[in-house]
Amino acid sequence: MNKQESYACPVCNGFDNFLANCPDCGAPLADFGRIFDFFADYSPYRPIDDLKMTDGWFDLATHKCPHQVYCPQCGYQDVHMIGEMLI
């Protein structure tokens, strides 16, 4: 039997900290978590791979976790794709 590979976001799972600077002003960006947690009330409780099939991002095939990021200094906001790790 083949074991299916599993991937996990190192930031969501506390293995690593999100560290990135704002491309506009250079201040540290704040991570507000997975973008699909903001879709609907129960999104945080749905299976991650299920959400990735319907979220509109190329994150399931590329093993990336889309996070909402924000710069508290200048107001810049974007989605930052964090590479998942094989577990």
N, CA and C of each residue as an Amber inpcrd file, in Angstrom:
protein
   261
   0.8390000  -1.1700000   0.0000000   0.0000000   0.0000000   0.0000000
   0.8960000   1.2490000   0.0000000   0.5550000   2.2250000  -0.8560000
   1.3090000   3.4750000  -0.9090000   0.7390000   4.4730000   0.0840000
   1.6120000   5.0580000   0.8240000   1.1930000   6.0960000   1.7620000
   1.0900000   7.4130000   1.0030000  -0.0410000   8.0850000   1.1060000
  -0.2180000   9.3600000   0.4320000   0.6010000  10.4220000   1.1560000
   1.2840000  11.2460000   0.3780000   2.0920000  12.3110000   0.9700000
   1.1850000  13.3520000   1.6060000   1.6220000  13.8780000   2.7220000
   0.8840000  14.9280000   3.4190000   1.7660000  16.1570000   3.5350000
   1.1480000  17.2970000   3.3860000   1.8510000  18.5630000   3.4870000
   1.1870000  19.4220000   4.5450000   1.9800000  20.2780000   5.1700000
   1.4440000  21.1750000   6.1960000   2.1460000  22.5220000   6.1000000
   1.4160000  23.5540000   6.3990000   1.9850000  24.9050000   6.4180000
   2.8120000  25.0630000   7.6970000   4.0910000  25.4230000   7.5710000
   4.9140000  25.5630000   8.7740000   4.4790000  26.7270000   9.6650000
   3.8520000  27.7480000   9.0910000   3.3990000  28.8930000   9.8910000
   2.1060000  28.5360000  10.6330000   1.1530000  27.9520000   9.9290000
  -0.1150000  27.5600000  10.5650000   0.1060000  26.5600000  11.6970000
   1.0930000  25.6910000  11.5360000   1.3420000  24.6450000  12.5170000
   2.3960000  25.0010000  13.5520000   2.8800000  26.2390000  13.5430000
   3.8020000  26.7060000  14.5720000   5.2280000  26.2100000  14.4440000
   5.5900000  25.6470000  13.2770000   6.9630000  25.1960000  13.0780000
   7.9000000  26.3460000  12.7220000   7.3260000  27.4260000  12.2130000
   8.1080000  28.5740000  11.7590000   7.2790000  29.8360000  11.9580000
   7.9460000  30.9610000  12.0360000   7.2790000  32.2590000  12.1320000
   7.1990000  32.8970000  10.7520000   6.1600000  33.6800000  10.5330000
   6.0500000  34.4290000   9.2840000   6.9070000  35.6830000   9.4130000
   7.8570000  35.8210000   8.5380000   8.7280000  36.9870000   8.5210000
   8.8310000  37.5090000   7.1050000   8.2710000  38.6730000   6.8540000
   8.3650000  39.3240000   5.5470000   8.1770000  40.8160000   5.7720000
   8.7530000  41.5910000   4.8900000   8.6340000  43.0480000   4.9800000
   7.7310000  43.5780000   3.8810000   7.0980000  44.6850000   4.1510000
   6.2070000  45.3480000   3.2090000   7.0070000  45.7990000   1.9840000
   6.5210000  45.4920000   0.7820000   7.2300000  45.9360000  -0.4170000
   7.1070000  47.4430000  -0.6510000   6.1410000  48.0960000   0.0020000
   5.9570000  49.5360000  -0.1790000   6.7910000  50.3730000   0.7830000
   6.7910000  50.0100000   2.0770000   7.4820000  50.8580000   3.0610000
   8.5990000  50.1490000   3.8120000   8.6990000  48.8260000   3.6940000
   9.7650000  48.0790000   4.3470000   9.4810000  47.6430000   5.7720000
   8.3450000  48.0280000   6.3270000   7.9810000  47.6310000   7.6980000
   7.6140000  46.1430000   7.7240000   7.7140000  45.4870000   8.8900000
   7.3170000  44.0790000   8.9790000   5.8260000  43.8990000   8.6970000
   5.5060000  42.8820000   7.9200000   4.1100000  42.5640000   7.6250000
   3.5190000  41.7320000   8.7540000   2.2510000  41.9320000   9.0160000
   1.5150000  41.1290000   9.9920000   0.7780000  40.0280000   9.2460000
   0.8300000  38.8060000   9.7700000   0.1480000  37.6670000   9.1790000
  -1.2020000  37.5070000   9.8590000  -2.2770000  37.5090000   9.0650000
  -3.6160000  37.3250000   9.6110000  -4.1470000  35.9140000   9.3860000
  -3.2880000  34.9950000   8.9290000  -3.6780000  33.5980000   8.7870000
  -4.1530000  33.2360000   7.4010000  -4.6300000  31.9970000   7.2980000
  -5.0620000  31.4540000   6.0040000  -6.2010000  32.2750000   5.4180000
  -6.0960000  32.5760000   4.1370000  -7.1050000  33.4010000   3.4750000
  -8.4780000  32.7300000   3.4860000  -8.5100000  31.3910000   3.3700000
  -9.8210000  30.7480000   3.2990000 -10.5220000  30.6760000   4.6460000
  -9.8640000  31.0360000   5.7260000 -10.5500000  31.1160000   7.0190000
 -11.5150000  32.2970000   7.0620000 -11.3810000  33.2230000   6.1030000
 -12.2350000  34.4120000   6.0550000 -13.4290000  34.2320000   5.1160000
 -13.5140000  33.1000000   4.4080000 -14.5540000  32.9170000   3.4010000
 -15.9550000  32.8430000   3.9950000 -16.1300000  32.0700000   5.0290000
 -17.4540000  31.8720000   5.6270000 -17.2860000  31.4650000   7.0850000
 -18.3780000  31.4570000   7.8140000 -18.3370000  31.1680000   9.2450000
 -17.6760000  29.8340000   9.5820000 -17.9160000  28.8030000   8.7710000
 -17.4130000  27.4760000   9.1000000 -16.1610000  27.0980000   8.3190000
 -15.6040000  28.0040000   7.5440000 -14.4000000  27.7000000   6.7670000
 -13.2430000  27.1830000   7.6130000 -12.9690000  27.7660000   8.7880000
 -11.8440000  27.2510000   9.5800000 -12.0210000  25.8010000  10.0380000
 -13.2510000  25.2840000   9.9680000 -13.5190000  23.9320000  10.4560000
 -13.5900000  22.8940000   9.3370000 -13.5340000  23.3460000   8.0770000
 -13.5490000  22.4090000   6.9520000 -12.1580000  21.8300000   6.7400000
 -12.0460000  20.6170000   6.2040000 -10.7310000  20.0450000   5.8990000
  -9.9520000  20.9500000   4.9390000  -8.6760000  21.1410000   5.2100000
  -7.8630000  22.0770000   4.4360000  -7.8250000  21.7060000   2.9590000
  -7.5930000  20.4370000   2.6430000  -7.5210000  20.0550000   1.2310000
  -8.8650000  20.2250000   0.5360000  -9.9680000  20.0900000   1.2560000
 -11.2920000  20.3380000   0.6950000 -11.4290000  21.8150000   0.3290000
 -10.9950000  22.6860000   1.2030000 -11.0360000  24.1210000   0.9230000
 -10.1530000  24.4800000  -0.2630000  -9.0010000  23.8410000  -0.3490000
  -8.0610000  24.1460000  -1.4200000  -8.6080000  23.7630000  -2.7970000
  -9.5630000  22.8450000  -2.8520000 -10.1490000  22.4690000  -4.1340000
 -11.1430000  23.5120000  -4.6290000 -11.6140000  24.3790000  -3.7330000
 -12.6630000  25.3250000  -4.1150000 -12.3270000  26.7800000  -3.8180000
 -11.0980000  27.0810000  -3.4010000 -10.7950000  28.4530000  -2.9800000
 -10.3560000  29.3840000  -4.1040000 -10.1330000  28.8490000  -5.3070000
  -9.7530000  29.6980000  -6.4330000  -8.2640000  29.9800000  -6.5510000
  -7.4540000  29.4280000  -5.6800000  -6.0010000  29.5980000  -5.7270000
  -5.3790000  28.2970000  -6.2180000  -4.1730000  28.3570000  -6.7530000
  -3.4370000  27.1630000  -7.1640000  -2.5820000  26.6990000  -5.9970000
  -3.2250000  26.3480000  -4.8920000  -2.5010000  26.0050000  -3.6780000
  -2.4430000  24.5150000  -3.3950000  -3.4000000  23.7470000  -3.8730000
  -3.3780000  22.3040000  -3.6190000  -2.2690000  21.6380000  -4.4280000
  -2.1770000  21.9530000  -5.7050000  -1.1730000  21.3370000  -6.5810000
   0.2380000  21.8430000  -6.2950000   0.3540000  23.0830000  -5.8430000
   1.6730000  23.6790000  -5.6110000   2.1320000  23.5480000  -4.1670000
   1.2740000  23.0210000  -3.2950000   1.5850000  22.8540000  -1.8750000
   1.9920000  24.1840000  -1.2420000   1.1320000  25.1670000  -1.4250000
   1.3420000  26.4820000  -0.8240000   0.1030000  26.8530000  -0.0260000
   0.3130000  27.6030000   1.0280000  -0.7760000  28.0220000   1.9040000
  -0.9550000  29.5340000   1.7680000  -2.0970000  30.0000000   1.2400000
  -2.3090000  31.4340000   1.0680000  -2.6720000  32.1200000   2.3880000
  -1.8620000  33.0920000   2.7740000  -2.0900000  33.8460000   4.0090000
  -2.3840000  35.3060000   3.6910000  -3.3270000  35.8700000   4.4270000
  -3.6260000  37.2960000   4.3270000  -2.5750000  38.0460000   5.1330000
  -1.8830000  38.9910000   4.4890000  -0.8720000  39.7860000   5.1890000
  -1.2490000  41.2630000   5.0970000  -0.8070000  42.0190000   6.0910000
  -1.1670000  43.4310000   6.2070000  -0.0030000  44.2060000   6.8080000
   0.2140000  45.4040000   6.3000000   1.2340000  46.2840000   6.8740000
   0.5540000  47.3160000   7.7670000   0.8000000  47.2630000   9.0750000
   0.1630000  48.2210000   9.9760000   0.6860000  49.6470000   9.8010000
   1.8270000  49.7930000   9.1400000   2.4020000  51.1300000   8.9690000
   1.7750000  51.8930000   7.7950000   1.6290000  51.2340000   6.6420000
   1.1470000  51.9560000   5.4560000  -0.1860000  51.4430000   4.9190000
  -0.6870000  50.3150000   5.4600000  -1.9790000  49.7930000   5.0300000
  -1.9220000  48.8170000   3.8590000  -0.7370000  48.5000000   3.3800000
  -0.5980000  47.5200000   2.2960000  -1.2090000  46.2020000   2.7420000
  -1.9150000  45.5250000   1.8260000  -2.4200000  44.1920000   2.1220000
  -2.3560000  43.3400000   0.8670000  -2.1410000  42.0520000   1.0690000
  -1.9840000  41.1340000  -0.0470000  -2.1340000  39.7060000   0.4710000
  -2.0600000  38.7590000  -0.4410000  -2.0290000  37.3470000  -0.0860000
  -0.6130000  36.8520000  -0.3400000  -0.0170000  36.2530000   0.6580000
   1.3520000  35.7280000   0.5770000   1.2620000  34.2030000   0.5800000
   1.8620000  33.5720000  -0.4250000   1.8380000  32.1100000  -0.5340000
   3.0250000  31.5270000   0.2310000   2.7370000  30.7310000   1.2490000
   3.7670000  30.1210000   2.0840000   3.9330000  28.6630000   1.6660000
   5.1620000  28.2850000   1.3380000   5.4380000  26.9150000   0.9290000
   5.2070000  25.9290000   2.0590000   4.4350000  24.8760000   1.7610000
   4.1630000  23.8450000   2.7530000   5.3150000  22.8550000   2.8000000
   5.4210000  22.1600000   3.9140000   6.4800000  21.1710000   4.0880000
   5.8840000  19.7710000   4.0990000   6.6420000  18.8390000   3.5980000
   6.2350000  17.4430000   3.5840000   6.3380000  16.8770000   4.9930000
   5.2510000  16.2600000   5.4630000   5.2780000  15.6950000   6.8110000
   5.0590000  14.1950000   6.7580000
